């Protein structure tokens, strides 16, 4: 029942879509054209009339007359009727063969499974047109028969669709539940599986119909269709003979075929789009708010800043002022995900940016790097790096800063290495560019770096591909890459989250050592207070896109004022007081 | 890697064998009384029996097939029924022309699709919508309609290219160019449409990969990351669609060659079909199956070569 309702609303949605209604109207119009015109037309589509041979369109002959003087409009209608009917044969045969075999193979599996896969690959080994030529050679020209064979050739499309769906659905809980409820296999298939594959079958059918029409007209054009029945392809064939003297004859069947095929494909696309739209929505960027709400919130919320613990006497390296990051909300507006963020990092300082996922901390980090995901941009505030404004900086000047002066350690080690290139290439390439050294120098340097970050055999690792090393090693490689060009600031985005607990500690130790050695400033983005306590001098706590509390590490740990900070602290401190109540973000 | 190649070649040969058996079986099952058809109604029963014997049709099916297969592995595909020549002598010279047209078309499709698809994925906007529109047209509009359009406009209205005929490159490069341009364009249209959308999709996917951001964070420029890393990773999926399109082009070339009167496999396929010339069509089926299987093998090997995970195992 709920299935029925869903498909009704899908049909409604497709019809209320402008492209959907247009394509359906064109298809329906041609069907009516094929049915009605041959009944009411005063012309016989097959009787020649030499006096009207090759006449231009007129009141008598709306689309003109062909070389034998036959009325093109009526012939086109007859052809449309014939072509649509024979194409339907292909579609019906394809559906029956494909769906039945797909259901059986998918539901019962076993030997049937392998056999049909083999047959599918044999069928795929030949172009459809060649198989049809072979069948015509043996059987002779009959479009009905050719289209039936073509239906068999197209059935793998349905087979695969039904097969994969059935395989997926089969093991789902509700089928088991139906089994427990005592339903027979046939009823399970009918109720659940056909309900799931119905919409994809509609899409596939429109596509198969357009392919069938194309191949059918092709065969008729070659003169291998039924001789005495008017068809689009036969009209094209006759018109092609007159392409020099009377090219307009080519126009009518061509436009008809093109219009119907395009309509079928647009219809299929529209159904697919609507189906995707009704499905589960994609996860959106969290913590978004409208601008008006935003202004009100800004006034209400102030960052709690602890005066003690702020570093003194050191040079400022990065200063982020009133940063706001936004994404298009899909309705012409902008949804802010980071609001009024203020952040200072001094030379050699380790600053933590802590908050739960979706709090905007990664977005803040990406805006400093100038590498926000597609659509995202800094909508307000400024980012000053060593007194240079980075907001809106040109791509080229940013390319000079990234790598050499600000570098980045990502969260997920594996996905951050290009799977198609060796570790060595990925380390050497940026060094050659940023440091301007030779490849040989860079290679030597890379081997040294790998050794420094604790990779057991650096020379062989250089020649390895990412899939050949472990996650922990990959993270060490990425850390080596981040420090390879002697940056002044490293932004580490959850550098240990994706690693095993034992490896986490090692990587943190490595980060601490490297930071001490080089006295590089480090912005550590994390959700883990444990990591922060270990490394940081100064902490910014982020919630819901804004910094709610900031202060020296001792201050935050001893005298946290914001309830969210306290909650985060409670959640990690072993042997401390019990976990506090969850504090809901403001404004939600 | 070597085991992989051997396995795939063995699989391809097995497939070819299966296709040959199936095609031979089905074509000779329905063949009916060919000798009677060839000799006409007035022929005597003895003459028909004599002809059947000549054609080897009086043998049991299995023997016929073994005879054919023994010849076929030596590239002897028997004698044609509609022409006084051997099937091999008819098909192989024409195959060279068809393969030439299809290979040029594939190359053109690959180059244009990579350029269009990458531009669409990287820059979006108008070029993106254009590529998607071409994708829709190329998918829906049959290639032979494109051929009519091209012939009517660029050969007949504007006499830039040849509407019919084929000149060997060695004879006259300029005339060769004039004769192959329109067929290649018509044949490549759907391939370009499909492949450029595939490239667009895989470049878009590759652009969203984490390593793209990381490489840029190391100081590499956007262009450099796209040309070196994104395209390299987008190549695999694009390659497989080219393989699929190639099969379609082999079929489509029959129509296109007929339209532009190019003496490839197309015209001979059409006339042999019309005259129920079973040996020639059987040869055509085997040749196309062989090309398709070989192309799939090449695509598989290339994708394996592109993917270090497969290459190294």
JSON list of N, CA, C and O in Angstrom, two decimals, chain A residues 303-321:
[
{"chain": "A", "resi": 303, "resn": "UNK", "atom": "N", "xyz": [32.26, 34.77, 23.19]},
{"chain": "A", "resi": 303, "resn": "UNK", "atom": "CA", "xyz": [33.27, 33.78, 23.53]},
{"chain": "A", "resi": 303, "resn": "UNK", "atom": "C", "xyz": [33.82, 34.08, 24.93]},
{"chain": "A", "resi": 303, "resn": "UNK", "atom": "O", "xyz": [34.10, 35.24, 25.25]},
{"chain": "A", "resi": 304, "resn": "UNK", "atom": "N", "xyz": [33.90, 33.06, 25.74]},
{"chain": "A", "resi": 304, "resn": "UNK", "atom": "CA", "xyz": [34.54, 33.23, 27.04]},
{"chain": "A", "resi": 304, "resn": "UNK", "atom": "C", "xyz": [36.04, 33.12, 26.84]},
{"chain": "A", "resi": 304, "resn": "UNK", "atom": "O", "xyz": [36.53, 32.08, 26.40]},
{"chain": "A", "resi": 305, "resn": "UNK", "atom": "N", "xyz": [36.76, 34.21, 27.09]},
{"chain": "A", "resi": 305, "resn": "UNK", "atom": "CA", "xyz": [38.21, 34.19, 26.89]},
{"chain": "A", "resi": 305, "resn": "UNK", "atom": "C", "xyz": [38.90, 34.30, 28.24]},
{"chain": "A", "resi": 305, "resn": "UNK", "atom": "O", "xyz": [38.65, 35.24, 29.00]},
{"chain": "A", "resi": 306, "resn": "UNK", "atom": "N", "xyz": [39.73, 33.33, 28.55]},
{"chain": "A", "resi": 306, "resn": "UNK", "atom": "CA", "xyz": [40.50, 33.37, 29.79]},
{"chain": "A", "resi": 306, "resn": "UNK", "atom": "C", "xyz": [41.70, 34.26, 29.58]},
{"chain": "A", "resi": 306, "resn": "UNK", "atom": "O", "xyz": [42.46, 34.07, 28.63]},
{"chain": "A", "resi": 307, "resn": "UNK", "atom": "N", "xyz": [41.85, 35.25, 30.47]},
{"chain": "A", "resi": 307, "resn": "UNK", "atom": "CA", "xyz": [42.95, 36.20, 30.30]},
{"chain": "A", "resi": 307, "resn": "UNK", "atom": "C", "xyz": [44.30, 35.53, 30.57]},
{"chain": "A", "resi": 307, "resn": "UNK", "atom": "O", "xyz": [45.30, 35.80, 29.91]},
{"chain": "A", "resi": 308, "resn": "UNK", "atom": "N", "xyz": [44.34, 34.65, 31.55]},
{"chain": "A", "resi": 308, "resn": "UNK", "atom": "CA", "xyz": [45.60, 33.98, 31.88]},
{"chain": "A", "resi": 308, "resn": "UNK", "atom": "C", "xyz": [45.91, 32.93, 30.82]},
{"chain": "A", "resi": 308, "resn": "UNK", "atom": "O", "xyz": [45.02, 32.40, 30.17]},
{"chain": "A", "resi": 309, "resn": "UNK", "atom": "N", "xyz": [47.18, 32.66, 30.69]},
{"chain": "A", "resi": 309, "resn": "UNK", "atom": "CA", "xyz": [47.57, 31.55, 29.82]},
{"chain": "A", "resi": 309, "resn": "UNK", "atom": "C", "xyz": [47.84, 31.97, 28.39]},
{"chain": "A", "resi": 309, "resn": "UNK", "atom": "O", "xyz": [48.38, 31.21, 27.62]},
{"chain": "A", "resi": 310, "resn": "UNK", "atom": "N", "xyz": [47.47, 33.22, 28.05]},
{"chain": "A", "resi": 310, "resn": "UNK", "atom": "CA", "xyz": [47.77, 33.66, 26.69]},
{"chain": "A", "resi": 310, "resn": "UNK", "atom": "C", "xyz": [49.26, 33.90, 26.58]},
{"chain": "A", "resi": 310, "resn": "UNK", "atom": "O", "xyz": [49.88, 34.46, 27.48]},
{"chain": "A", "resi": 311, "resn": "UNK", "atom": "N", "xyz": [49.88, 33.45, 25.50]},
{"chain": "A", "resi": 311, "resn": "UNK", "atom": "CA", "xyz": [51.32, 33.59, 25.38]},
{"chain": "A", "resi": 311, "resn": "UNK", "atom": "C", "xyz": [51.71, 35.05, 25.25]},
{"chain": "A", "resi": 311, "resn": "UNK", "atom": "O", "xyz": [50.99, 35.85, 24.65]},
{"chain": "A", "resi": 312, "resn": "UNK", "atom": "N", "xyz": [52.83, 35.37, 25.85]},
{"chain": "A", "resi": 312, "resn": "UNK", "atom": "CA", "xyz": [53.27, 36.78, 25.81]},
{"chain": "A", "resi": 312, "resn": "UNK", "atom": "C", "xyz": [54.63, 36.87, 25.14]},
{"chain": "A", "resi": 312, "resn": "UNK", "atom": "O", "xyz": [55.44, 35.97, 25.26]},
{"chain": "A", "resi": 313, "resn": "UNK", "atom": "N", "xyz": [54.84, 37.96, 24.48]},
{"chain": "A", "resi": 313, "resn": "UNK", "atom": "CA", "xyz": [56.16, 38.27, 23.94]},
{"chain": "A", "resi": 313, "resn": "UNK", "atom": "C", "xyz": [56.55, 37.51, 22.70]},
{"chain": "A", "resi": 313, "resn": "UNK", "atom": "O", "xyz": [57.64, 37.67, 22.18]},
{"chain": "A", "resi": 314, "resn": "UNK", "atom": "N", "xyz": [55.68, 36.65, 22.19]},
{"chain": "A", "resi": 314, "resn": "UNK", "atom": "CA", "xyz": [56.03, 35.93, 20.97]},
{"chain": "A", "resi": 314, "resn": "UNK", "atom": "C", "xyz": [55.40, 36.62, 19.78]},
{"chain": "A", "resi": 314, "resn": "UNK", "atom": "O", "xyz": [54.39, 37.31, 19.89]},
{"chain": "A", "resi": 315, "resn": "UNK", "atom": "N", "xyz": [55.98, 36.38, 18.60]},
{"chain": "A", "resi": 315, "resn": "UNK", "atom": "CA", "xyz": [55.43, 37.00, 17.39]},
{"chain": "A", "resi": 315, "resn": "UNK", "atom": "C", "xyz": [54.19, 36.26, 16.93]},
{"chain": "A", "resi": 315, "resn": "UNK", "atom": "O", "xyz": [54.15, 35.03, 16.91]},
{"chain": "A", "resi": 316, "resn": "UNK", "atom": "N", "xyz": [53.22, 37.03, 16.51]},
{"chain": "A", "resi": 316, "resn": "UNK", "atom": "CA", "xyz": [51.99, 36.46, 15.97]},
{"chain": "A", "resi": 316, "resn": "UNK", "atom": "C", "xyz": [52.28, 35.90, 14.58]},
{"chain": "A", "resi": 316, "resn": "UNK", "atom": "O", "xyz": [52.93, 36.55, 13.76]},
{"chain": "A", "resi": 317, "resn": "UNK", "atom": "N", "xyz": [51.80, 34.69, 14.30]},
{"chain": "A", "resi": 317, "resn": "UNK", "atom": "CA", "xyz": [52.02, 34.14, 12.96]},
{"chain": "A", "resi": 317, "resn": "UNK", "atom": "C", "xyz": [50.71, 34.07, 12.17]},
{"chain": "A", "resi": 317, "resn": "UNK", "atom": "O", "xyz": [50.66, 34.39, 10.99]},
{"chain": "A", "resi": 318, "resn": "UNK", "atom": "N", "xyz": [49.63, 33.67, 12.87]},
{"chain": "A", "resi": 318, "resn": "UNK", "atom": "CA", "xyz": [48.33, 33.62, 12.19]},
{"chain": "A", "resi": 318, "resn": "UNK", "atom": "C", "xyz": [47.30, 34.32, 13.04]},
{"chain": "A", "resi": 318, "resn": "UNK", "atom": "O", "xyz": [47.21, 34.08, 14.24]},
{"chain": "A", "resi": 319, "resn": "UNK", "atom": "N", "xyz": [46.54, 35.20, 12.41]},
{"chain": "A", "resi": 319, "resn": "UNK", "atom": "CA", "xyz": [45.46, 35.83, 13.14]},
{"chain": "A", "resi": 319, "resn": "UNK", "atom": "C", "xyz": [44.18, 35.75, 12.30]},
{"chain": "A", "resi": 319, "resn": "UNK", "atom": "O", "xyz": [44.09, 36.31, 11.21]},
{"chain": "A", "resi": 320, "resn": "UNK", "atom": "N", "xyz": [43.21, 35.03, 12.82]},
{"chain": "A", "resi": 320, "resn": "UNK", "atom": "CA", "xyz": [41.91, 34.91, 12.16]},
{"chain": "A", "resi": 320, "resn": "UNK", "atom": "C", "xyz": [40.95, 35.81, 12.90]},
{"chain": "A", "resi": 320, "resn": "UNK", "atom": "O", "xyz": [40.83, 35.72, 14.12]},
{"chain": "A", "resi": 321, "resn": "UNK", "atom": "N", "xyz": [40.30, 36.73, 12.16]},
{"chain": "A", "resi": 321, "resn": "UNK", "atom": "CA", "xyz": [39.41, 37.70, 12.82]},
{"chain": "A", "resi": 321, "resn": "UNK", "atom": "C", "xyz": [38.01, 37.57, 12.27]},
{"chain": "A", "resi": 321, "resn": "UNK", "atom": "O", "xyz": [37.80, 37.68, 11.06]}
]
